[in-house]
Coordinates of C-alpha atoms in Angstrom, one line a residue:
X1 CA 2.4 -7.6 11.4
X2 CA 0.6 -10.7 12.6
X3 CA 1.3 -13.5 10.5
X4 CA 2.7 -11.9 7.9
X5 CA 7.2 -11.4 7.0
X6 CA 8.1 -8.1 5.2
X7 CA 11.6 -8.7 3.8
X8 CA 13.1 -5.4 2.8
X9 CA 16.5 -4.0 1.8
X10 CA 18.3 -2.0 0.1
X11 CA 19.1 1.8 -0.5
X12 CA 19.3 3.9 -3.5
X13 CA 20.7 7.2 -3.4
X14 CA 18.7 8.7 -6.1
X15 CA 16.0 11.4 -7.3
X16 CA 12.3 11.0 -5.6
X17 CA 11.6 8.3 -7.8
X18 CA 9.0 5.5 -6.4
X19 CA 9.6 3.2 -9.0
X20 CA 10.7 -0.2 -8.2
X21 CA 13.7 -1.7 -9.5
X22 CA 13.3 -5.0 -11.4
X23 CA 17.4 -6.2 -10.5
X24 CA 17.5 -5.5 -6.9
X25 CA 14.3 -6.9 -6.1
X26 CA 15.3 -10.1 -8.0
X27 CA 18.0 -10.2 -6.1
X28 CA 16.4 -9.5 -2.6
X29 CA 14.7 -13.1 -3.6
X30 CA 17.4 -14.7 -4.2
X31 CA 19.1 -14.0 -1.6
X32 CA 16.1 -14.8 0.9
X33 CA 16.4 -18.7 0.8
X34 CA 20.2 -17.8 2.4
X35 CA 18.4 -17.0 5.6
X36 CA 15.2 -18.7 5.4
X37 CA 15.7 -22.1 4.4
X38 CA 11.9 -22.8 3.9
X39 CA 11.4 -20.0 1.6
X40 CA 12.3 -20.2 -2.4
X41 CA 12.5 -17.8 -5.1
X42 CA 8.6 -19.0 -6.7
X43 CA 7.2 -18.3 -3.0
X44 CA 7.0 -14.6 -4.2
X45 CA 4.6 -15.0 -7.6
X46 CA 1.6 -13.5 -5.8
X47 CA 3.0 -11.1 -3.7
X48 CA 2.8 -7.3 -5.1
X49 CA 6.9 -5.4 -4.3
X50 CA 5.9 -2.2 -2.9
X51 CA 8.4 0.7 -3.0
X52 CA 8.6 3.6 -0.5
X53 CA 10.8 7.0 0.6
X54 CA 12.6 6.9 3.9
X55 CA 14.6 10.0 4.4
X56 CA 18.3 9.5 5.9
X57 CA 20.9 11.1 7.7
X58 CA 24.0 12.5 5.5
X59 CA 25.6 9.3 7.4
X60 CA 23.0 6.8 6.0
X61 CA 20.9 6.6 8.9
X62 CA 17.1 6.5 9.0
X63 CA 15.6 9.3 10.7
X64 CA 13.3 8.0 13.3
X65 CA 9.8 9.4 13.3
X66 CA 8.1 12.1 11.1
X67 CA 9.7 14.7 8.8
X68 CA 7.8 17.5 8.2
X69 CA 9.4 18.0 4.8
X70 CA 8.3 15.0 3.4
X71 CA 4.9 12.8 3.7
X72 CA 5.9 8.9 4.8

């Protein structure tokens, strides 16, 4: 990723949506001057959220790889 940071985080157990949702995103940036002490909330007014699929176990787990099922 060179010189770039992704922060990412949470899960949502819901339909195939690829949507992105306004409250947890809002509070993935508040939470991100917790553990980066450099960083605040206004760092993030040009950077574009991206949302994305990653298919899990039954126990929560990512499955590692490809699934054939579905196109990551």
């Amino acid at each position: 990723m060179e010189n770039h940071l992704r922060i990412a985080g949470t899960m949502e157990i819901a339909e195939n949506k690829l949507c992105i949702n306004k409250n947890r995103l809002n509070g993935i940036k508040k939470q991100v001057p917790n553990y980066f002490q450099n960083f605040e909330p206004d760092c993030f007014k040009h950077v574009t959220p991206r949302v994305g699929l990653r298919p899990v176990s039954p126990e929560g787990l990512p499955y590692i790889g490809r699934v054939s099922k579905w196109k990551t």
